[in-house]
XYZ file of C-alpha atoms in Angstrom:
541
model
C 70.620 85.184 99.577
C 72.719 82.788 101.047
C 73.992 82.091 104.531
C 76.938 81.179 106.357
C 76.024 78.419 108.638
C 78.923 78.952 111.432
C 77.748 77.550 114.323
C 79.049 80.469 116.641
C 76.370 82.918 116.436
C 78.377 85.942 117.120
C 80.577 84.616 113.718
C 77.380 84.249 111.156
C 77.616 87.386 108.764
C 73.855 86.394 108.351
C 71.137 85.842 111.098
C 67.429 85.258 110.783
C 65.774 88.068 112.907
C 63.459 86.343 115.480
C 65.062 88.465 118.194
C 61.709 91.341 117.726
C 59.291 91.486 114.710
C 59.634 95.138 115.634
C 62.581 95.574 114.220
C 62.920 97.243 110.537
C 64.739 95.797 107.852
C 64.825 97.189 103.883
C 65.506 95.009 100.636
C 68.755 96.174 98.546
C 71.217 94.666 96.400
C 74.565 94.608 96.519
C 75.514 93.434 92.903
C 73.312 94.816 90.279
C 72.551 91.617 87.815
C 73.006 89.091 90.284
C 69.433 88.622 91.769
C 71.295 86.270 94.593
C 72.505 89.099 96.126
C 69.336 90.339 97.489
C 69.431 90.888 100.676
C 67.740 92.803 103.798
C 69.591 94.804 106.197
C 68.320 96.763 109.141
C 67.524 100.286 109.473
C 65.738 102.181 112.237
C 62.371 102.880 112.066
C 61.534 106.274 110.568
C 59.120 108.585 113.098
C 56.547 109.982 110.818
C 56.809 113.598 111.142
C 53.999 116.530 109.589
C 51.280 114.622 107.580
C 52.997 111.055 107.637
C 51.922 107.495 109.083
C 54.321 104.794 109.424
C 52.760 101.793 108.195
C 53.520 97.966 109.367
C 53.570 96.147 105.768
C 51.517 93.049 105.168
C 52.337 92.596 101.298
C 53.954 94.072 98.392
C 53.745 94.365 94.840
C 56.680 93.613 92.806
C 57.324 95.957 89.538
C 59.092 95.449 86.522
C 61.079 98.398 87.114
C 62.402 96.717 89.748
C 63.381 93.572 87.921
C 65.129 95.899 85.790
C 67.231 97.658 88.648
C 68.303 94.276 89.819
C 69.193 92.541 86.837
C 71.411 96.445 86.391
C 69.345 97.560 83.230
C 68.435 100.531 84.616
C 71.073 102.146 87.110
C 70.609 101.677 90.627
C 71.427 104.783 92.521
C 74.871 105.077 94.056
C 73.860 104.482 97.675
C 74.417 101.852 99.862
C 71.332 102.340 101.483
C 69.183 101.945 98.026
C 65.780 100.340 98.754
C 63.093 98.465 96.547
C 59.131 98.594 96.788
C 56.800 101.097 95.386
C 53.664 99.918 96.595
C 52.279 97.937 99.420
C 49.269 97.175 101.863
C 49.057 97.249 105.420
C 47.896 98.527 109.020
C 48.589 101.887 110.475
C 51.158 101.822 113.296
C 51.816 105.724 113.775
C 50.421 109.118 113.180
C 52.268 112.469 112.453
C 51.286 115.876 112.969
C 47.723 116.861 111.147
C 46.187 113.457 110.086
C 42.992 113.021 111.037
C 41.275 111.347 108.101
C 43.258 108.027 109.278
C 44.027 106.041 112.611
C 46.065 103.065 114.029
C 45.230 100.103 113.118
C 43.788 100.871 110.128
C 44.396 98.756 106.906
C 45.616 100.674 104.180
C 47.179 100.866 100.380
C 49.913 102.817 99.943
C 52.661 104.313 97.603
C 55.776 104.646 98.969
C 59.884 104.370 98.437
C 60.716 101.658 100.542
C 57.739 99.282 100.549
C 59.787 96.484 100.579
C 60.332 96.982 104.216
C 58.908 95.700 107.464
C 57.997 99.477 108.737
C 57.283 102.164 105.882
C 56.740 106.150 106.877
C 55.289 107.914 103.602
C 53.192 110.698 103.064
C 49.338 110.546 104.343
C 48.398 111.493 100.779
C 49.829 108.302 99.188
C 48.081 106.548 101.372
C 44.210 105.253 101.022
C 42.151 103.066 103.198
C 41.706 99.285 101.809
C 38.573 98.374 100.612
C 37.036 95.954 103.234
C 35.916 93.025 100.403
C 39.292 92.933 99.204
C 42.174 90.696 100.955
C 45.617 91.721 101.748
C 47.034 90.186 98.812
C 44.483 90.985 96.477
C 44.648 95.032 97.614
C 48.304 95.030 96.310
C 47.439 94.179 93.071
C 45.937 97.707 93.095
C 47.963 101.059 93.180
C 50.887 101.196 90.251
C 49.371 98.568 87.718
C 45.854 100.468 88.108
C 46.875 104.534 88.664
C 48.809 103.977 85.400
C 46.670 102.671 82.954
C 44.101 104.904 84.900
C 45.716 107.658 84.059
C 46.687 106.670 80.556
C 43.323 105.746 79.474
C 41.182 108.099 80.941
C 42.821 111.490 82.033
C 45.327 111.446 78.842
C 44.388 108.786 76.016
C 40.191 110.200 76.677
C 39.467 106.924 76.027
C 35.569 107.101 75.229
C 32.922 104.263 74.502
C 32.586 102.611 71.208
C 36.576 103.583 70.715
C 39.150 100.769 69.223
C 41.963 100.131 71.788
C 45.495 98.259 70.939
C 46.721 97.101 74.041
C 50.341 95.937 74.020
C 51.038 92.895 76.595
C 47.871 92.903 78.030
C 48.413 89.721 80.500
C 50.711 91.798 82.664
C 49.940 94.351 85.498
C 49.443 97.678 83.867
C 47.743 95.415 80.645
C 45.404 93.876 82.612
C 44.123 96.865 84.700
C 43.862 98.534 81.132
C 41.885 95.761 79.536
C 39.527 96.434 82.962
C 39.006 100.132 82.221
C 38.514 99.521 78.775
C 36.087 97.218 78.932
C 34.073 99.293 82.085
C 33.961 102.696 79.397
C 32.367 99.504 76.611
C 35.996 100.165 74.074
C 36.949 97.865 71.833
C 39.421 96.013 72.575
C 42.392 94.625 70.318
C 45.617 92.778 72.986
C 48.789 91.289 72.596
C 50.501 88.612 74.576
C 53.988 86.939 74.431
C 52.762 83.512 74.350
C 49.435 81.142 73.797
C 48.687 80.882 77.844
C 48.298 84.471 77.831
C 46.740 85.088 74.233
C 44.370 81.892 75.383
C 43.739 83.997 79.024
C 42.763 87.233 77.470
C 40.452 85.447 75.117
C 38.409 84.023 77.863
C 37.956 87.717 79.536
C 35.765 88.227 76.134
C 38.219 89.864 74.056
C 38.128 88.664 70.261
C 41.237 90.742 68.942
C 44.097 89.160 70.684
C 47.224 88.799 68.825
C 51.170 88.194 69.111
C 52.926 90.253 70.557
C 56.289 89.401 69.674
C 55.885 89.616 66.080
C 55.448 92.696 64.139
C 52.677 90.897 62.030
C 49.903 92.605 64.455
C 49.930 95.311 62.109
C 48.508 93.964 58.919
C 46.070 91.876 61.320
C 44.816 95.054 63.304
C 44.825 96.887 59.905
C 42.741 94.061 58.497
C 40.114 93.520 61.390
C 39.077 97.268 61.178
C 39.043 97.467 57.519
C 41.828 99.974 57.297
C 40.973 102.360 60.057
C 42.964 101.486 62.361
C 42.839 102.315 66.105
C 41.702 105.172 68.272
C 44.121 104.426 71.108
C 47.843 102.342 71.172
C 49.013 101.734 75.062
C 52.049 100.891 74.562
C 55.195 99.021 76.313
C 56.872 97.525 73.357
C 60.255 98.907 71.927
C 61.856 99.140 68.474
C 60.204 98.487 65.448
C 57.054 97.907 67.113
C 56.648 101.462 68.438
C 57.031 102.610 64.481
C 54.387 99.345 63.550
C 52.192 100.438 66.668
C 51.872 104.324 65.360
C 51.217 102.898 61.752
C 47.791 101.614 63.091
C 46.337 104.305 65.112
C 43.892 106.027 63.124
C 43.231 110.005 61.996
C 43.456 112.021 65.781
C 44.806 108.548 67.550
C 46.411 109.186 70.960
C 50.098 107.325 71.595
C 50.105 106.342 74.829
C 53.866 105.053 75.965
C 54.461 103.721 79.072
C 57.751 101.468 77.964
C 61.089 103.093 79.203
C 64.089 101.907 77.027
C 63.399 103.812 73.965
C 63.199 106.978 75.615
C 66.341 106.337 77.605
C 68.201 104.967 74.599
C 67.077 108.255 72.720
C 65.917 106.286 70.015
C 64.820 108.187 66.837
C 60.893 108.120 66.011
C 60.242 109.293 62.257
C 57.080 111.957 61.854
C 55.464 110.857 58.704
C 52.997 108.901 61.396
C 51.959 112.245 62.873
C 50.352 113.869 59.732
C 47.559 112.165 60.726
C 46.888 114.426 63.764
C 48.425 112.152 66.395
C 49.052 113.127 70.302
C 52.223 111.140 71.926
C 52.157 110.731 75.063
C 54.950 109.503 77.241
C 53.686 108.461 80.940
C 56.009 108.027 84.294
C 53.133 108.083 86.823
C 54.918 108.777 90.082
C 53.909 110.461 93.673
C 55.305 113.741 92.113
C 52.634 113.798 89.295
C 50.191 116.791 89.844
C 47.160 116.073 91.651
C 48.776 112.587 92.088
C 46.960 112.467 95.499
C 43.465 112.986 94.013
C 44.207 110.411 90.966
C 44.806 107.710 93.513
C 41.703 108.330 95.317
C 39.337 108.389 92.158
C 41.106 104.816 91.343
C 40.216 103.430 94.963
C 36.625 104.392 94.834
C 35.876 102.775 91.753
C 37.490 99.403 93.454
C 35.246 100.738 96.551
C 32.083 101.134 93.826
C 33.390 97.395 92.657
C 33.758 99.127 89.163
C 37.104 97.295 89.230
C 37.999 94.208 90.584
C 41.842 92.876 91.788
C 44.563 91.357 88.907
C 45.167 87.824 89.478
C 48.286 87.176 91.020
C 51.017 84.645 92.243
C 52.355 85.456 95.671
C 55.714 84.530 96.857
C 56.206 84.434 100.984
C 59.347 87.236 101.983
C 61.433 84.318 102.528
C 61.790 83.729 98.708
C 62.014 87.449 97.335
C 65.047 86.055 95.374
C 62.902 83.496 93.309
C 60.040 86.437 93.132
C 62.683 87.895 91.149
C 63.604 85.143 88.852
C 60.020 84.096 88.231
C 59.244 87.829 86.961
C 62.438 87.685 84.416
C 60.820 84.112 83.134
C 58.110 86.608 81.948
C 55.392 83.499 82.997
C 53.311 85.485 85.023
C 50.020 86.602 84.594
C 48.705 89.981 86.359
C 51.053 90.996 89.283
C 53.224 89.262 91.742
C 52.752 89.542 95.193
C 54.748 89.221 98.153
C 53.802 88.159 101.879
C 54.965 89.516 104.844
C 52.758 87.128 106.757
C 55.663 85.313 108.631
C 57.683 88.475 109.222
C 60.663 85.695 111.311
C 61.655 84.672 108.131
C 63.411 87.590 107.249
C 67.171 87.054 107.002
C 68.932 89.952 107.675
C 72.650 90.987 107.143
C 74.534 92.268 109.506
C 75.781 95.582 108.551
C 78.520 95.813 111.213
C 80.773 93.292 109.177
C 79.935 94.697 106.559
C 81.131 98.242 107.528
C 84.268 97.269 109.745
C 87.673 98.051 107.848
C 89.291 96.750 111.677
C 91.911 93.793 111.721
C 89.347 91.615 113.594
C 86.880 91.832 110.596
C 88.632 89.030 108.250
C 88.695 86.689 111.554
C 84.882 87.491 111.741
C 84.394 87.304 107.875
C 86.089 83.886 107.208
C 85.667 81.627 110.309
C 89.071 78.954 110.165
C 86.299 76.162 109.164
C 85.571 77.603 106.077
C 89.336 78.586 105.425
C 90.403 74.792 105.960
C 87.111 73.191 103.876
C 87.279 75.844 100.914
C 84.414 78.525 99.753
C 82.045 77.289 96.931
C 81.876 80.275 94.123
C 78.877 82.125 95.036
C 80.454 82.101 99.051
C 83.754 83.173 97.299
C 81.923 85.910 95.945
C 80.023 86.644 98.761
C 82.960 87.617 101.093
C 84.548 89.389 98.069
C 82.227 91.420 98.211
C 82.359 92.249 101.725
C 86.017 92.676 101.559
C 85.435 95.299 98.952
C 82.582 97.243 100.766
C 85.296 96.887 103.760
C 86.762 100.493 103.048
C 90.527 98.756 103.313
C 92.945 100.641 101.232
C 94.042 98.454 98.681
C 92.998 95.121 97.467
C 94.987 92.634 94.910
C 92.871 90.132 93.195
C 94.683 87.858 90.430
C 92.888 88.375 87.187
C 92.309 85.402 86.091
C 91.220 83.381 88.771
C 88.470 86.325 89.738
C 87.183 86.293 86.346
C 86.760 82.685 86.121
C 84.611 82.604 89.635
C 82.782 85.848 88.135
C 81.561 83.660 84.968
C 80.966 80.637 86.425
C 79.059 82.695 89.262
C 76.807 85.035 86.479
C 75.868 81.685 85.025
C 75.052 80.096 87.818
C 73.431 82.980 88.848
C 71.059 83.215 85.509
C 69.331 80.096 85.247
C 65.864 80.285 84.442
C 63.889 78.647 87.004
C 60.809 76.805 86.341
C 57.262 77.738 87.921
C 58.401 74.612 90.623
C 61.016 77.485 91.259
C 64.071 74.264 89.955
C 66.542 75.792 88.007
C 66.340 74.647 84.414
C 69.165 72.956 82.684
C 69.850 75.136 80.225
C 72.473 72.344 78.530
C 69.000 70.115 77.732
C 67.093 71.486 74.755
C 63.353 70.631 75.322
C 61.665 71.407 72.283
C 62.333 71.227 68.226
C 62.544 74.561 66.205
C 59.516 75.500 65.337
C 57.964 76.201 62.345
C 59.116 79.434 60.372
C 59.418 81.540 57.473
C 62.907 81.070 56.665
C 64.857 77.963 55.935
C 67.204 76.670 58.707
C 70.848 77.898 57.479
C 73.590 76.451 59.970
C 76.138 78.574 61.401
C 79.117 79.441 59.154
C 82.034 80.243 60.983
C 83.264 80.114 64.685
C 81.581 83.023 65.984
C 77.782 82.104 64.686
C 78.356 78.909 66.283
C 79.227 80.129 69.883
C 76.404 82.886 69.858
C 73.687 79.827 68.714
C 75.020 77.677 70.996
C 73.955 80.758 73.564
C 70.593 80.589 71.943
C 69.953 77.031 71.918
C 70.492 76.912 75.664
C 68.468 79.801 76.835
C 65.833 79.479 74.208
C 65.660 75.584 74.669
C 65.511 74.824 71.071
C 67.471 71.933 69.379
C 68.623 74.371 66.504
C 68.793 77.626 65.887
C 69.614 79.113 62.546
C 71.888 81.588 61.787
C 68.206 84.246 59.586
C 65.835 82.586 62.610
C 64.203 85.504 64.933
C 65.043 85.645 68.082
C 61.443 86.757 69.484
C 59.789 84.309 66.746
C 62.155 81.089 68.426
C 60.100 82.372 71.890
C 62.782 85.254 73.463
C 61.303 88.194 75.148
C 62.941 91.124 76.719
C 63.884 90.272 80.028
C 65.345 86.399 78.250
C 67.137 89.257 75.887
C 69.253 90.801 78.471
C 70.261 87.243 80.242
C 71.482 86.186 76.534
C 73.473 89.442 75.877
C 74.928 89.297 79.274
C 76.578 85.377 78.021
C 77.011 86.893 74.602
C 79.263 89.312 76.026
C 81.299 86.927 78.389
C 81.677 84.703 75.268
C 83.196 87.200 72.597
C 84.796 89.577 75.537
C 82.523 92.483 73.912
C 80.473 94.866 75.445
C 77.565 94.626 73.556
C 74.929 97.237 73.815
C 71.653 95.731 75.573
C 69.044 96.852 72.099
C 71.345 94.667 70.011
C 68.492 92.087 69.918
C 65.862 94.275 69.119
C 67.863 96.281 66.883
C 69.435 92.864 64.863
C 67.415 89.850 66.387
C 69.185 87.473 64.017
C 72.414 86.155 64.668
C 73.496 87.089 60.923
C 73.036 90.396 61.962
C 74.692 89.917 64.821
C 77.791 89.052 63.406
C 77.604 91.084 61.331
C 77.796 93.655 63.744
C 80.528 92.464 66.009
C 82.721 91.501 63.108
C 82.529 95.223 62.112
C 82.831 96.457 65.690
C 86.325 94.325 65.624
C 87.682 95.716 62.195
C 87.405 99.051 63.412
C 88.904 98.091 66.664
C 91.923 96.190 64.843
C 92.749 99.793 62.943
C 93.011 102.181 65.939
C 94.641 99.860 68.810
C 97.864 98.138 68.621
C 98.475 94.533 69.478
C 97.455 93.082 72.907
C 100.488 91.096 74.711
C 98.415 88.175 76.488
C 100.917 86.690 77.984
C 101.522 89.694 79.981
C 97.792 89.845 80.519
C 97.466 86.357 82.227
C 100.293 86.822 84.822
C 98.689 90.932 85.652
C 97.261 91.529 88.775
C 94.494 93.952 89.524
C 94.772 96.641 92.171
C 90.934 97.657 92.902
């Protein structure tokens, strides 16, 4: 979120709102996949009407849904006024109509559509009173991460005592408060993590069975532990192969609990055979909508009230730095939930939505102040009042081609550095570590278009080589690294390359395979491209 730093106040087409910590602002984004344009803007506060409180938010839990709307995997809805947060915590500033079990001033958990907000009005029903031991922070931890696995494990999966368990990336949110529950019924519990931090973490809350979870050898090893009985109960967030590996060890009656997303979106095909044995499948969205939702979230607190449960550990960011929130969640780093503080509320910066909305002459004067015109824009301000033009409502708008698409790619990877836990970017030109130790021999690249997509590799994946039959997931990918390397995969070969390409071919054989077969099918069915004519076109958006 970056500002203009005019120094006429009435020009800025940012401000930090000290004027009134009263005022409301929400979190959107204007450019799904770049996580720099996050940004607040105010709204008025909502009055809560029949069975509503308006809440004044204290912290918020960030969700990997959300990390997934932002980077654009998932579509964001088509409204300017879209707004992030599911959950938060925070004190009671308003009462509607009929709620008595609740008063101002009271500190309180809380589902809700806009919790990444200063002022929040949700239903009284979504809304429980924080247990007094617990901190601000710690409370937030609590509703999504814990009503899922809650009601995963218990009200469908029947999770009993003396059960096996497979838990799939048990060092995040939902994992974690899973590996709690399992271990409060006394189930056994088998977990996979992404790297050793994690595998080392898990194995210091007592659990013996903890495996890899980006390689499909947990199988064999699960298979192995219990003798060939398999398990009782898969949670699972994994995709590809590893849902067909993950039903291949669950036992005779075994319940198929999946909470991942992209499969079922992707309507990807899930053979049978598996189910012969009796299985259940169950695929879980819990949500405010969910019968007897209300009820559900209320058995979860008391058992946090009755200290059956205790709060995920967590990293908490300060509002001011919701943008590197972001970027440390698609690092995939973390372990348990992150957190962010409202605490210093002054540190907001909000966007005006004024400029943004004015299609009058005297909006470019505002937009571009004549310093900036005289001294240049850097790329991401270049982009910034691009933007702004666009979301101006003016009639037309000519753009030449190929200087926009230049500032576009230098801006996206700019944009998609990994940062470090310092919150530096990395430089992604530097590898930092050798290739590791594998299966498979290194085989270079063979042609042209190997050698641009492991050049892609080697700088996201930090490795010094990368052969051509070498895993992605085994070099040390993971999903959310996946969809930053497909994005520069596609600017590279001017494809658009469907986001499961590195789960469905995670070697950059079968890669090119792919693509070269995608482009002899194109090459038979269009007719030849005149490039010159392309480079001198101008776009009318």
């Amino acid at each position: 979120m970056k500002t203009f730093n005019d120094t006429s106040e009435s020009d800025r087409l940012n401000q930090t709102a000290a004027s009134s910590e009263s005022q409301n602002v929400y979190l959107t984004i204007s450019s799904p996949g770049l996580l720099d344009t996050l940004t607040f803007r105010p709204i008025p506060r909502q009055k809560p009407g029949v069975g509503e409180v308006e809440i004044e938010v204290s912290a918020t839990g960030l969700n990997f849904k959300e990390v997934l709307l932002a980077l654009g995997l998932v579509p964001v809805p088509n409204d300017f006024n879209f707004k992030f947060g599911l959950e938060c915590v925070g004190k009671i500033t308003a009462l509607g109509e009929g709620v008595e079990s609740l008063a101002i001033g009271d500190e309180v958990i809380a589902f809700g559509t806009s919790c990444f907000s200063r002022f929040i009005t949700t239903s009284a029903q979504l809304v429980a009173s924080k247990p007094a031991h617990l901190s601000l922070e710690e409370a937030a931890t609590i509703p999504v991460a814990f009503v899922t696995a809650y009601y995963a494990l218990i009200k469908l999966g029947k999770l009993r005592q003396g059960e096996r368990i497979l838990i799939h990336s048990a060092a995040g949110g939902v994992g974690m408060a899973a590996v709690q529950i399992a271990q409060w019924i006394g189930a056994e519990i088998f977990a996979t993590a992404g790297n050793d931090e994690k595998r080392e973490f898990l194995r210091s809350l007592g659990i013996q069975q903890v495996m890899d979870s980006r390689s499909l050898t947990f199988a064999d090893e699960v298979m192995k532990r219990t003798e060939g009985k398999g398990v009782d109960v898969v949670l699972n967030s994994l995709g590809g192969e590893f849902i067909a590996k993950s039903l291949a060890v669950l036992g005779r009656y075994g319940r198929f609990l999946e909470i991942g997303q992209r499969d079922i979106l992707n309507n990807s095909q899930l053979g049978l055979q598996p189910f012969e044995k009796r299985l259940s499948f169950f695929a879980i969205q819990v949500e405010p909508e969910l019968p007897n939702f209300s009820e559900l979230w209320r058995e979860v607190v008391k058992h946090f009230n009755n200290k059956n449960f205790t709060p995920l550990p967590h990293q908490v960011f300060p509002i001011s730095e919701i943008v590197r929130a972001f970027e440390y969640m698609t690092a995939a780093k973390h372990i348990g939930k992150i957190v962010i503080s409202w605490q210093d509320k002054r540190e907001v910066e909000v966007e005006k939505n004024n400029v943004l909305t004015s299609p009058s002459p005297q909006f470019f004067a505002k937009a571009l102040p004549i310093k900036f015109i005289e001294n240049g824009l850097l790329p991401s301000e270049g982009i910034n009042v691009f933007r702004r033009i666009l979301e101006s409502k003016l009639p037309q708008v000519l753009v030449s081609t190929r200087d926009l698409t230049t500032l576009i790619a230098r801006h996206n990877s700019d944009s998609i550095l990994s940062f470090s836990e310092t919150g530096e970017k990395a430089n992604l030109s530097q590898a930092i570590h050798p290739r590791p130790e594998l299966s498979n021999a290194y085989i270079p690249p063979l042609n042209e278009l190997e050698e641009t997509i492991a050049n892609i590799w080697q700088k996201f994946l930090g490795v010094k080589q990368v052969g051509i039959y070498d895993n992605f997931f085994e070099l040390g990918g993971h999903s959310l690294l996946a969809t930053q390397v497909i994005a520069q995969m596609r600017l590279a070969i001017k494809m658009d390359l469907p986001l499961s390409i590195l789960f469905d071919a995670p070697t950059i054989a079968e890669i090119s395979q792919y693509i070269e077969k995608i482009r002899l099918t194109t090459k038979k069915f269009q007719a030849p491209i005149n490039t010159e004519l392309d480079d001198r076109m101008e776009i009318e958006l």
